């Protein structure tokens, strides 16, 4: 049962429905990801990580107008996706703090809002960049100065939040310990990105999505009868 008092986080499992719908909408936009600038395997990820006007040109010049507009459509769907996943993350943190009677943990729910804001600004910058590129000028160049800040804020904060949650969940039962170890993976891969960017950046971004799957599994499986060691 969704409202079983022994499973106080189980209702958060319902987030899987809007998350899947949002991902399906983004995937419904056919993008030629084989044209993504190396080392990226996704055009959206490639655009997120541009750092200069030259990066923008190299990323977009291989695409026709319709393909660039496809990138925009994915970003528009992403506005809904970011609202859903950041809400899930904030509610997960808040409820975890509530059931463990830890006000400090509850107060960290603001992290979801900070991540949402970073993602929101990132999307706005990307839409400005594609619009400027399609206009045929260099009007996108000012936005490349800000895009990396918002991109790394989003991905970096997600990695840090997952690692922090891992330190909380590792104090629980055997299954939770296994799940918590996976939550440390994004932070580890983020460190490896600094050392060897091209070899690890795709694995790092993929690990973030894995982190959300782990939190959804924990939300469904967590039993209140297991004492939480705060």
Backbone as a chain_set.jsonl record, in Angstrom:
{"seq": "XXXXXXXXXXXXXXXXXXXXXXXXXXXXXXXXXXXXXXXXXXXXXXXXXXXXXXXXXXXXXXXXXXXXXXXXXXXXXXXXXXXXXXXXXXXXXXXXXXXXXXXXXXXXXXXXXXXXXXXXXXXXXXXXXXXXXXXXXXXXXXXXXXXXXXXXXXXXXXXXXXXXXXXXXXXXXXXXXXXXXXXXXXXXXXXXXXXXXXXXXXXXXXXXXXXXXXXXXXXXXXXXXXXXXX", "coords": {"N": [[0.837, -1.202, 0.0], [0.456, 2.284, -0.755], [0.23, 4.235, 1.245], [1.099, 2.98, 3.546], [1.984, 3.025, 6.904], [4.324, 1.862, 7.81], [6.027, 2.155, 5.767], [7.129, 4.908, 5.203], [8.259, 6.437, 3.171], [7.365, 5.48, 0.814], [5.372, 6.628, -0.783], [6.734, 8.447, -2.307], [7.636, 6.992, -4.377], [5.803, 7.253, -6.373], [6.669, 9.277, -7.948], [7.999, 8.166, -10.028], [6.295, 7.941, -12.171], [5.691, 10.619, -13.402], [8.376, 11.184, -13.952], [9.166, 9.227, -15.796], [7.387, 9.834, -17.871], [8.262, 12.417, -18.59], [10.898, 11.854, -19.426], [10.293, 10.191, -21.558], [9.039, 11.992, -23.285], [11.192, 13.68, -23.891], [12.857, 11.858, -25.128], [11.33, 11.334, -27.301], [11.862, 13.207, -29.16], [13.603, 13.159, -32.015], [16.968, 13.027, -32.252], [20.092, 13.413, -33.888], [22.315, 11.91, -32.403], [24.696, 10.788, -33.04], [26.108, 12.731, -34.234], [27.154, 14.222, -32.243], [29.619, 16.216, -30.697], [32.794, 14.921, -29.987], [34.001, 14.254, -26.655], [31.39, 13.461, -26.264], [28.297, 11.628, -26.032], [25.796, 12.449, -26.429], [23.84, 14.991, -27.888], [22.58, 16.977, -26.4], [23.967, 16.898, -23.948], [26.48, 17.588, -24.938], [25.984, 20.232, -25.735], [25.378, 21.365, -23.279], [27.869, 21.45, -22.06], [29.454, 23.286, -23.422], [32.043, 25.729, -23.673], [32.88, 27.973, -24.937], [32.616, 30.28, -27.745], [33.652, 29.01, -29.942], [33.286, 26.338, -29.267], [30.497, 26.226, -29.399], [29.995, 26.672, -32.14], [31.327, 24.454, -33.238], [29.767, 22.443, -32.161], [27.184, 22.906, -33.146], [27.32, 23.378, -35.903], [27.264, 21.092, -37.428], [24.68, 20.39, -37.567], [21.382, 20.659, -38.98], [18.82, 23.213, -39.361], [16.367, 22.205, -38.371], [17.2, 20.158, -36.707], [18.563, 21.571, -34.75], [16.419, 23.013, -33.706], [15.161, 20.842, -32.636], [16.811, 20.275, -30.472], [16.088, 22.475, -28.916], [13.41, 21.799, -28.367], [13.732, 19.561, -26.747], [14.899, 20.814, -24.559], [12.766, 22.419, -23.713], [10.937, 20.474, -22.819], [12.505, 19.623, -20.766], [12.249, 21.56, -18.827], [9.983, 20.853, -17.407], [10.795, 18.34, -16.523], [12.966, 18.972, -14.816], [11.649, 20.282, -12.762], [10.189, 18.201, -11.692], [12.134, 16.235, -10.883], [13.699, 17.703, -9.063], [11.827, 18.372, -7.148], [11.187, 15.835, -6.181], [13.684, 15.177, -5.062], [13.971, 17.135, -3.029], [11.738, 16.563, -1.403], [12.357, 13.945, -0.679], [14.684, 14.307, 0.886], [13.636, 15.964, 2.91], [11.619, 14.315, 4.075], [13.179, 12.177, 4.886], [14.704, 13.376, 6.867], [12.621, 13.984, 8.618], [11.522, 11.482, 9.439], [13.679, 10.437, 10.718], [14.024, 12.164, 12.71], [15.746, 14.412, 12.507], [16.444, 17.58, 12.38], [18.415, 19.05, 11.011], [18.929, 17.58, 8.714], [16.407, 17.762, 7.503], [16.415, 20.497, 6.927], [18.144, 20.621, 4.83], [16.727, 20.241, 2.578], [16.472, 22.381, 0.936], [18.401, 22.151, -0.965], [17.433, 20.938, -3.255], [15.976, 23.001, -4.456], [18.029, 24.758, -5.098], [19.468, 23.262, -6.95], [17.491, 23.011, -8.906], [17.253, 25.71, -9.687], [19.786, 26.162, -10.8], [19.687, 24.379, -12.973], [17.528, 25.436, -14.356], [18.505, 27.985, -15.135], [20.615, 27.114, -16.672], [19.26, 25.887, -18.838], [17.967, 28.118, -19.931], [20.174, 29.59, -20.795], [21.149, 27.84, -22.787], [19.043, 27.876, -24.631], [19.158, 30.525, -25.401], [21.622, 30.511, -26.63], [21.283, 28.727, -28.835], [19.323, 30.146, -30.194], [20.672, 32.518, -30.816], [22.642, 31.477, -32.472], [21.141, 30.485, -34.644], [20.188, 32.868, -35.599], [22.272, 33.761, -36.972], [24.338, 35.353, -36.096], [26.824, 36.437, -33.681], [25.605, 36.629, -31.306], [25.249, 34.833, -29.323], [27.515, 34.56, -27.869], [27.962, 35.968, -25.322], [26.561, 34.355, -23.533], [27.917, 31.995, -23.31], [29.778, 32.45, -21.41], [28.493, 32.211, -19.004], [27.075, 29.812, -19.019], [28.763, 27.487, -18.374], [29.037, 27.835, -15.598], [26.467, 27.436, -14.503], [25.945, 24.881, -15.465], [27.957, 23.245, -14.277], [27.378, 23.787, -11.636], [24.863, 22.573, -11.335], [25.353, 19.767, -11.991], [27.502, 19.239, -10.265], [26.442, 19.822, -7.698], [24.419, 17.89, -7.562], [25.964, 15.546, -7.509], [27.313, 15.908, -5.065], [25.189, 16.055, -3.229], [24.087, 13.497, -3.521], [26.238, 11.959, -2.559], [26.307, 12.856, 0.075], [23.796, 11.972, 0.966], [24.354, 9.308, 0.74], [26.068, 8.917, 2.913], [24.252, 8.994, 4.95], [22.415, 6.934, 4.426], [24.006, 4.696, 4.516], [24.148, 3.907, 7.081], [22.145, 2.23, 7.601], [20.255, -0.845, 7.064], [21.425, -3.957, 5.422], [20.66, -3.915, 2.604], [20.302, -1.169, 2.235], [22.883, -0.287, 2.702], [24.259, -1.29, 0.468], [22.932, 0.112, -1.574], [23.592, 2.713, -0.822], [26.32, 2.821, -1.298], [26.425, 2.985, -4.058], [25.501, 5.522, -4.38], [27.693, 7.073, -3.853], [29.11, 6.985, -6.144], [28.735, 9.034, -8.254], [30.18, 11.264, -7.16], [32.745, 10.226, -7.006], [33.273, 9.733, -9.713], [33.106, 12.344, -10.617], [35.423, 13.438, -9.554], [37.247, 11.987, -11.07], [36.671, 13.003, -13.565], [37.867, 15.489, -13.438], [40.507, 14.723, -13.557], [40.755, 13.241, -15.963], [39.042, 14.283, -18.345], [37.762, 13.649, -20.876], [37.541, 10.873, -20.826], [35.831, 10.25, -18.753], [33.551, 11.911, -18.495], [31.056, 11.228, -19.727], [30.359, 8.906, -18.328], [30.126, 9.967, -15.82], [27.858, 11.732, -16.021], [25.91, 9.836, -16.615], [25.894, 8.389, -14.252], [24.565, 10.061, -12.51], [21.872, 9.848, -13.203], [21.554, 7.203, -12.484], [21.804, 7.499, -9.741], [19.349, 8.707, -9.035], [17.629, 6.591, -9.569], [18.433, 4.814, -7.585], [17.637, 6.221, -5.265], [14.873, 6.181, -5.627], [14.389, 3.432, -5.412], [15.169, 3.029, -2.76], [13.258, 4.633, -1.481], [10.91, 3.211, -1.926], [11.461, 0.779, -0.688], [12.203, 1.285, 1.97], [11.772, 0.612, 5.397], [10.019, 1.651, 8.21], [10.25, 0.345, 10.624], [12.853, -0.393, 10.801], [15.393, 0.725, 12.692], [16.668, 3.957, 12.507], [19.901, 5.064, 12.504], [20.997, 7.992, 13.416]], "CA": [[0.0, 0.0, 0.0], [1.236, 3.505, -0.865], [0.202, 4.986, 2.505], [1.44, 2.11, 4.665], [2.818, 3.788, 7.84], [5.62, 1.214, 7.966], [6.847, 2.551, 4.612], [6.807, 6.342, 5.123], [8.784, 7.078, 1.96], [6.885, 4.768, -0.369], [4.58, 7.501, -1.669], [7.647, 9.124, -3.231], [7.792, 6.135, -5.542], [4.882, 7.718, -7.417], [7.388, 10.197, -8.829], [8.482, 7.441, -11.19], [5.361, 8.156, -13.285], [6.018, 11.828, -14.164], [9.76, 11.135, -14.421], [9.178, 8.414, -17.013], [6.685, 10.592, -18.911], [9.155, 13.496, -19.043], [11.999, 11.249, -20.179], [9.737, 9.705, -22.822], [8.83, 13.157, -24.138], [12.495, 14.132, -24.378], [13.356, 10.835, -26.045], [10.489, 11.326, -28.505], [12.482, 14.122, -30.112], [14.665, 12.411, -32.703], [18.192, 13.798, -32.405], [21.207, 12.624, -34.44], [23.365, 11.964, -31.386], [25.976, 10.371, -33.622], [26.802, 13.958, -34.642], [27.64, 14.924, -31.047], [31.055, 16.476, -30.638], [33.51, 14.035, -29.063], [33.748, 12.845, -26.338], [30.01, 13.306, -25.804], [27.44, 10.677, -26.731], [24.488, 13.088, -26.518], [23.929, 16.381, -28.334], [22.184, 17.851, -25.295], [25.103, 16.972, -23.021], [27.531, 18.342, -25.615], [25.641, 21.646, -25.67], [25.472, 21.795, -21.883], [29.253, 21.613, -21.626], [30.242, 24.218, -24.232], [32.727, 26.732, -22.848], [33.296, 29.108, -25.751], [31.914, 30.425, -29.02], [34.172, 27.975, -30.835], [32.593, 25.102, -28.896], [29.125, 26.315, -29.91], [30.048, 26.485, -33.587], [31.702, 23.068, -33.505], [28.664, 21.573, -31.746], [25.948, 23.139, -33.903], [27.493, 23.531, -37.349], [26.996, 19.811, -38.091], [23.238, 20.17, -37.499], [20.552, 21.572, -39.76], [17.955, 24.043, -38.529], [15.364, 21.382, -37.695], [17.882, 19.421, -35.636], [18.811, 22.534, -33.673], [15.119, 23.238, -33.071], [14.917, 19.645, -31.833], [17.496, 20.515, -29.198], [15.246, 23.401, -28.154], [12.23, 21.09, -27.88], [14.172, 18.754, -25.603], [15.087, 21.732, -23.432], [11.452, 22.826, -23.212], [10.453, 19.348, -22.017], [13.372, 19.522, -19.587], [11.752, 22.466, -17.784], [9.078, 20.057, -16.575], [11.592, 17.276, -15.907], [13.755, 19.496, -13.699], [10.728, 20.564, -11.663], [9.798, 16.92, -11.09], [13.222, 15.558, -10.162], [14.14, 18.514, -7.923], [10.787, 18.222, -6.128], [11.411, 14.52, -5.587], [14.888, 15.221, -4.232], [13.687, 17.936, -1.835], [10.81, 15.817, -0.552], [13.089, 12.794, -0.144], [15.549, 14.785, 1.968], [12.801, 16.448, 4.005], [10.982, 13.185, 4.742], [14.223, 11.397, 5.548], [15.003, 14.085, 8.105], [11.46, 13.926, 9.509], [11.353, 10.158, 10.034], [14.838, 10.17, 11.567], [14.031, 13.223, 13.722], [16.97, 15.189, 12.322], [16.103, 18.877, 11.775], [19.467, 19.499, 10.094], [18.686, 16.89, 7.45], [15.214, 18.385, 6.92], [16.745, 21.821, 6.417], [18.921, 20.486, 3.6], [15.811, 20.084, 1.445], [16.638, 23.532, 0.042], [19.35, 21.802, -2.028], [16.664, 20.669, -4.461], [15.649, 24.283, -5.078], [19.272, 25.302, -5.656], [19.756, 22.487, -8.16], [16.48, 23.415, -9.888], [17.608, 27.044, -10.185], [20.951, 26.009, -11.681], [19.236, 23.726, -14.19], [16.676, 26.4, -15.048], [19.359, 28.981, -15.775], [21.363, 26.406, -17.715], [18.389, 25.737, -20.006], [17.752, 29.438, -20.524], [21.398, 29.923, -21.524], [21.229, 27.017, -23.993], [18.054, 28.378, -25.588], [19.697, 31.79, -25.924], [22.741, 30.174, -27.516], [20.777, 28.193, -30.109], [18.616, 31.24, -30.875], [21.687, 33.4, -31.383], [23.315, 30.788, -33.574], [20.227, 30.441, -35.783], [20.057, 34.233, -36.132], [23.41, 33.973, -37.861], [25.322, 36.266, -35.543], [27.593, 35.955, -32.529], [24.901, 37.12, -30.119], [25.244, 33.8, -28.292], [28.804, 34.509, -27.18], [27.95, 36.321, -23.894], [25.963, 33.306, -22.709], [28.879, 30.916, -23.078], [30.538, 32.767, -20.198], [27.699, 31.846, -17.829], [26.575, 28.439, -19.099], [29.534, 26.518, -17.588], [28.792, 28.024, -14.165], [25.201, 26.791, -14.146], [26.055, 23.451, -15.769], [28.752, 22.57, -13.247], [26.651, 23.906, -10.364], [23.833, 21.532, -11.324], [25.919, 18.419, -11.921], [28.326, 19.121, -9.058], [25.567, 19.757, -6.524], [23.765, 16.585, -7.553], [26.95, 14.563, -7.064], [27.577, 16.121, -3.642], [23.987, 15.689, -2.475], [24.001, 12.03, -3.511], [27.27, 11.448, -1.648], [25.849, 13.158, 1.444], [22.725, 11.02, 1.278], [25.0, 8.018, 0.919], [26.592, 8.82, 4.283], [23.111, 8.776, 5.832], [21.784, 5.642, 4.17], [24.931, 3.6, 4.781], [23.984, 3.546, 8.48], [20.972, 1.381, 7.742], [20.37, -2.278, 6.854], [22.306, -4.442, 4.347], [20.271, -3.406, 1.3], [20.575, 0.267, 2.218], [24.34, -0.123, 2.595], [24.615, -1.51, -0.933], [22.407, 1.239, -2.341], [24.319, 3.934, -0.463], [27.632, 2.793, -1.953], [26.234, 3.448, -5.432], [25.3, 6.974, -4.328], [29.005, 7.725, -3.823], [29.722, 6.882, -7.465], [28.857, 10.302, -8.986], [31.251, 12.106, -6.617], [34.009, 9.609, -7.408], [33.451, 9.986, -11.137], [33.351, 13.773, -10.781], [36.859, 13.617, -9.304], [37.958, 11.43, -12.219], [36.475, 13.946, -14.679], [38.898, 16.526, -13.283], [41.785, 14.129, -13.949], [40.704, 12.831, -17.378], [37.695, 14.737, -18.708], [37.163, 12.961, -22.014], [37.287, 9.465, -20.542], [34.9, 10.019, -17.649], [32.412, 12.823, -18.408], [29.807, 10.528, -20.047], [30.06, 8.002, -17.225], [29.683, 10.802, -14.698], [26.469, 12.176, -16.214], [25.051, 8.655, -16.512], [25.81, 7.99, -12.835], [23.581, 10.917, -11.849], [20.57, 9.218, -13.43], [21.561, 6.002, -11.652], [21.558, 7.94, -8.371], [17.915, 8.891, -8.826], [17.027, 5.26, -9.507], [18.744, 4.28, -6.25], [16.775, 6.891, -4.289], [13.516, 5.67, -5.816], [14.367, 2.083, -4.84], [15.194, 3.172, -1.305], [11.971, 5.192, -1.045], [9.903, 2.151, -1.968], [11.834, -0.355, 0.172], [12.517, 1.669, 3.347], [10.821, 0.232, 6.439], [10.14, 2.472, 9.419], [10.599, -0.508, 11.76], [14.305, -0.443, 10.912], [15.796, 1.919, 13.421], [17.627, 4.803, 11.788], [20.974, 5.551, 13.373], [21.297, 9.312, 12.886]], "C": [[0.875, 1.256, 0.0], [1.33, 4.221, 0.474], [0.457, 4.112, 3.731], [2.375, 2.849, 5.611], [4.184, 3.156, 8.084], [6.581, 1.55, 6.83], [6.609, 4.044, 4.341], [7.327, 7.054, 3.88], [8.177, 6.513, 0.675], [6.094, 5.655, -1.318], [5.464, 8.247, -2.662], [7.905, 8.286, -4.475], [6.878, 6.53, -6.684], [5.554, 8.687, -8.379], [7.906, 9.495, -10.076], [7.591, 7.697, -12.404], [5.673, 9.44, -14.051], [7.454, 11.834, -14.684], [9.851, 10.36, -15.733], [8.501, 9.157, -18.164], [7.59, 11.684, -19.475], [10.305, 12.948, -19.877], [11.511, 10.75, -21.534], [9.516, 10.862, -23.797], [10.146, 13.65, -24.727], [13.069, 13.148, -25.385], [12.558, 10.796, -27.351], [11.019, 12.269, -29.57], [13.677, 13.408, -30.734], [15.863, 13.324, -32.948], [19.308, 12.906, -32.945], [22.407, 12.654, -33.486], [24.716, 11.493, -31.901], [26.784, 11.574, -34.112], [27.367, 14.735, -33.446], [29.151, 15.046, -31.079], [31.698, 15.532, -29.622], [34.025, 14.837, -27.866], [32.296, 12.53, -25.998], [29.227, 12.322, -26.668], [26.03, 11.227, -26.911], [24.669, 14.536, -26.939], [23.568, 17.352, -27.223], [23.332, 18.013, -24.308], [26.234, 17.778, -23.634], [27.258, 19.84, -25.536], [25.746, 22.182, -24.245], [26.897, 22.166, -21.505], [30.092, 22.493, -22.545], [30.824, 25.304, -23.331], [33.098, 27.995, -23.625], [32.465, 29.175, -27.023], [32.374, 29.358, -30.004], [33.502, 26.632, -30.545], [31.178, 25.082, -29.463], [29.107, 26.027, -31.407], [30.352, 25.028, -33.925], [30.56, 22.104, -33.18], [27.472, 21.671, -32.676], [26.12, 23.169, -35.409], [27.21, 22.231, -38.11], [25.499, 19.505, -38.143], [22.512, 21.118, -38.442], [19.597, 22.3, -38.804], [16.958, 23.207, -37.734], [15.982, 20.597, -36.539], [18.204, 20.334, -34.46], [17.513, 22.864, -32.936], [14.706, 22.027, -32.235], [15.6, 19.732, -30.485], [16.663, 21.44, -28.316], [14.029, 22.684, -27.571], [12.577, 20.207, -26.68], [14.336, 19.639, -24.369], [13.756, 22.213, -22.864], [10.823, 21.713, -22.368], [11.237, 19.25, -20.704], [12.94, 20.476, -18.48], [10.811, 21.722, -16.841], [9.866, 18.989, -15.816], [12.357, 17.788, -14.69], [12.87, 19.821, -12.497], [10.355, 19.285, -10.93], [10.944, 16.336, -10.281], [13.711, 16.366, -8.965], [13.111, 18.466, -6.795], [10.933, 16.881, -5.409], [12.595, 14.558, -4.626], [14.645, 15.987, -2.939], [12.773, 17.186, -0.866], [11.486, 14.6, 0.074], [13.932, 13.218, 1.053], [14.714, 15.212, 3.17], [12.183, 15.29, 4.78], [11.998, 12.32, 5.467], [14.601, 12.044, 6.88], [13.869, 13.993, 9.106], [11.356, 12.572, 10.194], [12.528, 9.787, 10.925], [14.993, 11.214, 12.668], [15.35, 14.003, 13.7], [16.646, 16.511, 11.618], [17.139, 19.367, 10.773], [19.277, 18.858, 8.718], [17.48, 17.508, 6.75], [15.554, 19.725, 6.272], [17.528, 21.765, 5.112], [18.037, 20.292, 2.369], [15.924, 21.256, 0.469], [17.59, 23.208, -1.11], [18.633, 21.527, -3.339], [16.322, 21.951, -5.2], [16.882, 24.895, -5.742], [19.644, 24.584, -6.95], [18.774, 22.86, -9.266], [16.839, 24.763, -10.509], [18.788, 26.972, -11.148], [20.542, 25.399, -13.013], [18.372, 24.667, -15.024], [17.514, 27.418, -15.815], [20.206, 28.354, -16.879], [20.522, 26.292, -18.985], [18.147, 27.06, -20.706], [18.969, 29.846, -21.343], [21.49, 29.123, -22.825], [20.239, 27.486, -25.057], [18.504, 29.703, -26.196], [20.813, 31.509, -26.931], [22.236, 29.661, -28.86], [20.04, 29.276, -30.902], [19.612, 32.179, -31.543], [22.395, 32.776, -32.565], [22.432, 30.776, -34.818], [20.02, 31.818, -36.401], [21.24, 34.611, -37.014], [24.46, 34.929, -37.34], [26.1, 35.622, -34.419], [26.928, 36.395, -31.229], [24.846, 36.08, -29.015], [26.488, 33.854, -27.418], [28.759, 34.938, -25.707], [27.442, 35.193, -23.001], [26.916, 32.149, -22.454], [29.745, 31.191, -21.851], [29.821, 32.286, -18.943], [27.257, 30.386, -17.82], [27.41, 27.449, -18.29], [29.295, 26.632, -16.081], [27.542, 27.276, -13.732], [25.258, 25.279, -14.388], [26.8, 22.717, -14.665], [28.121, 22.697, -11.876], [25.611, 22.805, -10.253], [24.434, 20.146, -11.116], [26.727, 18.218, -10.64], [27.491, 19.007, -7.796], [24.855, 18.412, -6.431], [24.72, 15.514, -7.039], [27.197, 14.679, -5.56], [26.387, 15.725, -2.775], [23.837, 14.173, -2.404], [25.019, 11.434, -2.543], [26.872, 11.685, -0.195], [24.732, 12.216, 1.863], [23.301, 9.625, 1.477], [25.545, 7.837, 2.33], [25.467, 8.59, 5.295], [22.557, 7.366, 5.671], [22.698, 4.467, 4.494], [24.815, 3.109, 6.228], [22.816, 2.589, 8.709], [21.281, -0.082, 7.445], [21.235, -2.64, 5.662], [21.957, -3.891, 2.965], [20.593, -1.92, 1.176], [22.062, 0.543, 2.089], [24.8, -0.294, 1.153], [24.164, -0.332, -1.793], [23.215, 2.503, -2.077], [25.684, 3.98, -1.141], [27.531, 3.296, -3.392], [26.051, 4.969, -5.46], [26.623, 7.742, -4.252], [29.643, 7.779, -5.209], [29.81, 8.203, -8.216], [29.994, 11.196, -8.478], [32.622, 11.558, -7.009], [34.3, 9.892, -8.877], [33.698, 11.462, -11.427], [34.834, 14.084, -10.557], [37.681, 13.096, -10.483], [37.813, 12.312, -13.451], [37.541, 15.037, -14.642], [40.245, 16.015, -13.786], [41.831, 13.824, -15.438], [39.283, 13.081, -17.893], [37.059, 13.859, -19.776], [36.805, 11.514, -21.723], [36.133, 9.242, -19.573], [33.633, 10.858, -17.666], [31.089, 12.119, -18.719], [29.39, 9.581, -18.934], [29.561, 8.783, -16.013], [28.223, 11.211, -14.859], [25.499, 11.001, -16.117], [24.853, 8.237, -15.065], [24.805, 8.831, -12.066], [22.181, 10.32, -12.011], [20.454, 7.937, -12.607], [21.275, 6.358, -10.201], [20.087, 8.139, -8.079], [17.186, 7.548, -8.769], [17.239, 4.64, -8.132], [17.843, 4.914, -5.19], [15.331, 6.418, -4.409], [13.378, 4.266, -5.227], [14.334, 2.157, -3.319], [13.851, 3.661, -0.783], [10.904, 4.111, -0.975], [10.186, 1.069, -0.922], [12.035, 0.003, 1.647], [11.397, 1.29, 4.311], [11.078, 1.046, 7.7], [10.56, 1.647, 10.633], [12.094, -0.711, 11.887], [14.771, 0.844, 11.561], [16.874, 2.672, 12.65], [18.649, 5.334, 12.777], [21.448, 6.891, 12.849], [22.666, 9.802, 13.249]], "O": [[1.908, 1.297, 0.668], [2.383, 4.759, 0.815], [0.065, 4.475, 4.84], [3.454, 3.269, 5.194], [5.108, 3.841, 8.521], [7.778, 1.275, 6.906], [5.96, 4.399, 3.358], [6.88, 8.158, 3.568], [8.446, 7.012, -0.418], [6.139, 5.456, -2.532], [5.004, 8.636, -3.736], [8.34, 8.804, -5.503], [7.139, 6.187, -7.837], [5.074, 8.898, -9.492], [8.219, 10.148, -11.071], [8.068, 7.675, -13.538], [5.903, 9.371, -15.259], [7.73, 12.415, -15.734], [10.53, 10.786, -16.667], [8.979, 9.119, -19.298], [7.676, 11.858, -20.691], [10.647, 13.512, -20.916], [12.216, 10.865, -22.536], [9.774, 10.728, -24.994], [10.218, 13.996, -25.906], [13.69, 13.545, -26.371], [13.035, 10.297, -28.37], [10.67, 12.15, -30.745], [14.648, 13.093, -30.046], [15.793, 14.265, -33.738], [19.454, 11.765, -32.507], [23.392, 13.346, -33.742], [25.752, 11.758, -31.291], [27.982, 11.465, -34.373], [27.987, 15.784, -33.622], [29.864, 14.11, -31.439], [31.186, 15.371, -28.514], [34.444, 15.982, -28.034], [32.001, 11.445, -25.496], [29.463, 12.2, -27.87], [25.166, 10.556, -27.475], [25.54, 15.235, -26.421], [24.166, 18.421, -27.106], [23.638, 19.126, -23.88], [26.882, 18.565, -22.944], [28.172, 20.631, -25.302], [26.158, 23.323, -24.035], [27.114, 23.089, -20.72], [31.32, 22.459, -22.466], [30.196, 25.739, -22.366], [33.572, 28.97, -23.043], [31.711, 28.254, -27.34], [31.582, 28.861, -30.804], [33.189, 25.877, -31.466], [30.713, 24.052, -29.95], [28.298, 25.23, -31.882], [29.709, 24.44, -34.794], [30.402, 21.076, -33.839], [26.819, 20.67, -32.971], [25.139, 22.997, -36.133], [26.945, 22.268, -39.312], [25.091, 18.483, -38.696], [22.962, 22.239, -38.679], [19.575, 22.034, -37.603], [16.729, 23.471, -36.554], [15.341, 20.4, -35.507], [18.125, 19.916, -33.305], [17.494, 22.982, -31.71], [13.989, 22.166, -31.244], [15.041, 19.316, -29.47], [16.545, 21.216, -27.111], [13.654, 22.924, -26.424], [11.811, 20.119, -25.72], [13.955, 19.25, -23.265], [13.634, 22.395, -21.652], [10.241, 21.985, -21.318], [10.7, 18.848, -19.672], [13.233, 20.231, -17.31], [10.838, 21.934, -15.628], [9.639, 18.759, -14.629], [12.397, 17.125, -13.654], [13.287, 19.656, -11.351], [10.221, 19.276, -9.707], [10.759, 15.976, -9.118], [14.1, 15.785, -7.952], [13.476, 18.515, -5.62], [10.817, 16.805, -4.186], [12.518, 14.038, -3.513], [15.063, 15.545, -1.869], [13.009, 17.177, 0.342], [11.216, 14.262, 1.227], [13.903, 12.575, 2.102], [15.034, 14.872, 4.309], [12.217, 15.282, 6.01], [11.714, 11.788, 6.541], [14.793, 11.36, 7.885], [14.11, 13.93, 10.311], [11.126, 12.51, 11.402], [12.4, 8.923, 11.792], [15.941, 11.177, 13.453], [15.978, 14.222, 14.736], [16.58, 16.554, 10.389], [16.79, 20.026, 9.794], [19.444, 19.513, 7.689], [17.519, 17.753, 5.545], [15.046, 20.05, 5.199], [17.574, 22.747, 4.371], [18.538, 20.191, 1.25], [15.522, 21.143, -0.688], [17.592, 23.907, -2.123], [19.151, 21.838, -4.411], [16.369, 21.992, -6.43], [16.786, 25.481, -6.82], [20.078, 25.208, -7.919], [19.164, 23.01, -10.424], [16.739, 24.934, -11.724], [18.794, 27.637, -12.184], [20.995, 25.846, -14.067], [18.474, 24.692, -16.25], [17.267, 27.681, -16.992], [20.481, 28.989, -17.897], [21.009, 26.568, -20.081], [18.124, 27.121, -21.935], [18.833, 30.381, -22.444], [21.868, 29.674, -23.859], [20.558, 27.493, -26.246], [18.257, 29.966, -27.373], [20.928, 32.187, -27.952], [22.703, 30.105, -29.909], [20.122, 29.319, -32.13], [19.424, 32.586, -32.69], [22.712, 33.454, -33.543], [22.913, 31.027, -35.923], [19.712, 31.929, -37.588], [21.224, 35.629, -37.705], [25.386, 35.285, -38.07], [26.045, 34.407, -34.226], [27.58, 36.521, -30.192], [24.446, 36.389, -27.893], [26.515, 33.26, -26.34], [29.456, 34.332, -24.893], [27.847, 35.086, -21.844], [26.745, 31.404, -21.49], [30.373, 30.28, -21.312], [30.461, 31.987, -17.934], [27.085, 29.789, -16.757], [26.834, 26.631, -17.574], [29.345, 25.629, -15.369], [27.547, 26.569, -12.724], [24.696, 24.496, -13.621], [26.335, 21.689, -14.173], [28.297, 21.819, -11.032], [25.483, 22.172, -9.205], [24.069, 19.438, -10.178], [26.651, 17.165, -10.006], [27.789, 18.193, -6.922], [24.705, 17.859, -5.341], [24.335, 14.671, -6.229], [27.281, 13.669, -4.862], [26.558, 15.129, -1.711], [23.5, 13.627, -1.353], [24.7, 10.511, -1.793], [27.074, 10.824, 0.662], [24.724, 11.719, 2.989], [22.795, 8.849, 2.289], [25.493, 6.738, 2.883], [25.706, 8.05, 6.375], [22.266, 6.687, 6.655], [22.218, 3.357, 4.724], [25.314, 2.036, 6.567], [22.53, 2.188, 9.837], [22.428, -0.513, 7.558], [21.73, -1.758, 4.961], [22.842, -3.449, 2.232], [21.093, -1.467, 0.146], [22.459, 1.507, 1.434], [25.636, 0.47, 0.67], [24.916, 0.159, -2.635], [23.49, 3.275, -2.996], [26.155, 5.053, -1.517], [28.444, 3.956, -3.887], [26.403, 5.624, -6.441], [26.663, 8.934, -4.556], [30.597, 8.525, -5.43], [30.865, 8.496, -8.779], [30.695, 11.817, -9.277], [33.543, 12.319, -7.306], [35.421, 10.245, -9.245], [34.413, 11.8, -12.37], [35.424, 14.889, -11.277], [38.692, 13.693, -10.851], [38.715, 12.37, -14.288], [38.052, 15.456, -15.68], [41.028, 16.767, -14.366], [42.826, 14.112, -16.103], [38.438, 12.187, -17.872], [35.94, 13.379, -19.599], [35.864, 10.98, -22.31], [35.523, 8.173, -19.566], [32.704, 10.555, -16.917], [30.091, 12.38, -18.048], [28.204, 9.463, -18.627], [28.688, 8.323, -15.277], [27.433, 11.054, -13.928], [24.393, 11.149, -15.598], [23.773, 7.782, -14.689], [24.248, 8.368, -11.071], [21.4, 10.293, -11.06], [19.381, 7.621, -12.093], [20.587, 5.614, -9.502], [19.616, 7.785, -6.998], [16.234, 7.389, -8.005], [16.334, 4.015, -7.58], [17.339, 4.216, -4.311], [14.641, 6.272, -3.4], [12.361, 3.949, -4.61], [13.572, 1.442, -2.669], [13.357, 3.171, 0.232], [10.083, 4.105, -0.058], [9.258, 0.508, -0.34], [12.037, -0.889, 2.495], [10.229, 1.602, 4.079], [12.205, 1.121, 8.191], [11.157, 2.18, 11.568], [12.577, -1.144, 12.933], [14.558, 1.931, 11.024], [17.861, 2.089, 12.202], [18.297, 5.976, 13.766], [22.241, 6.923, 11.908], [23.049, 10.907, 12.864]]}, "num_chains": 1, "name": "protein.A"}
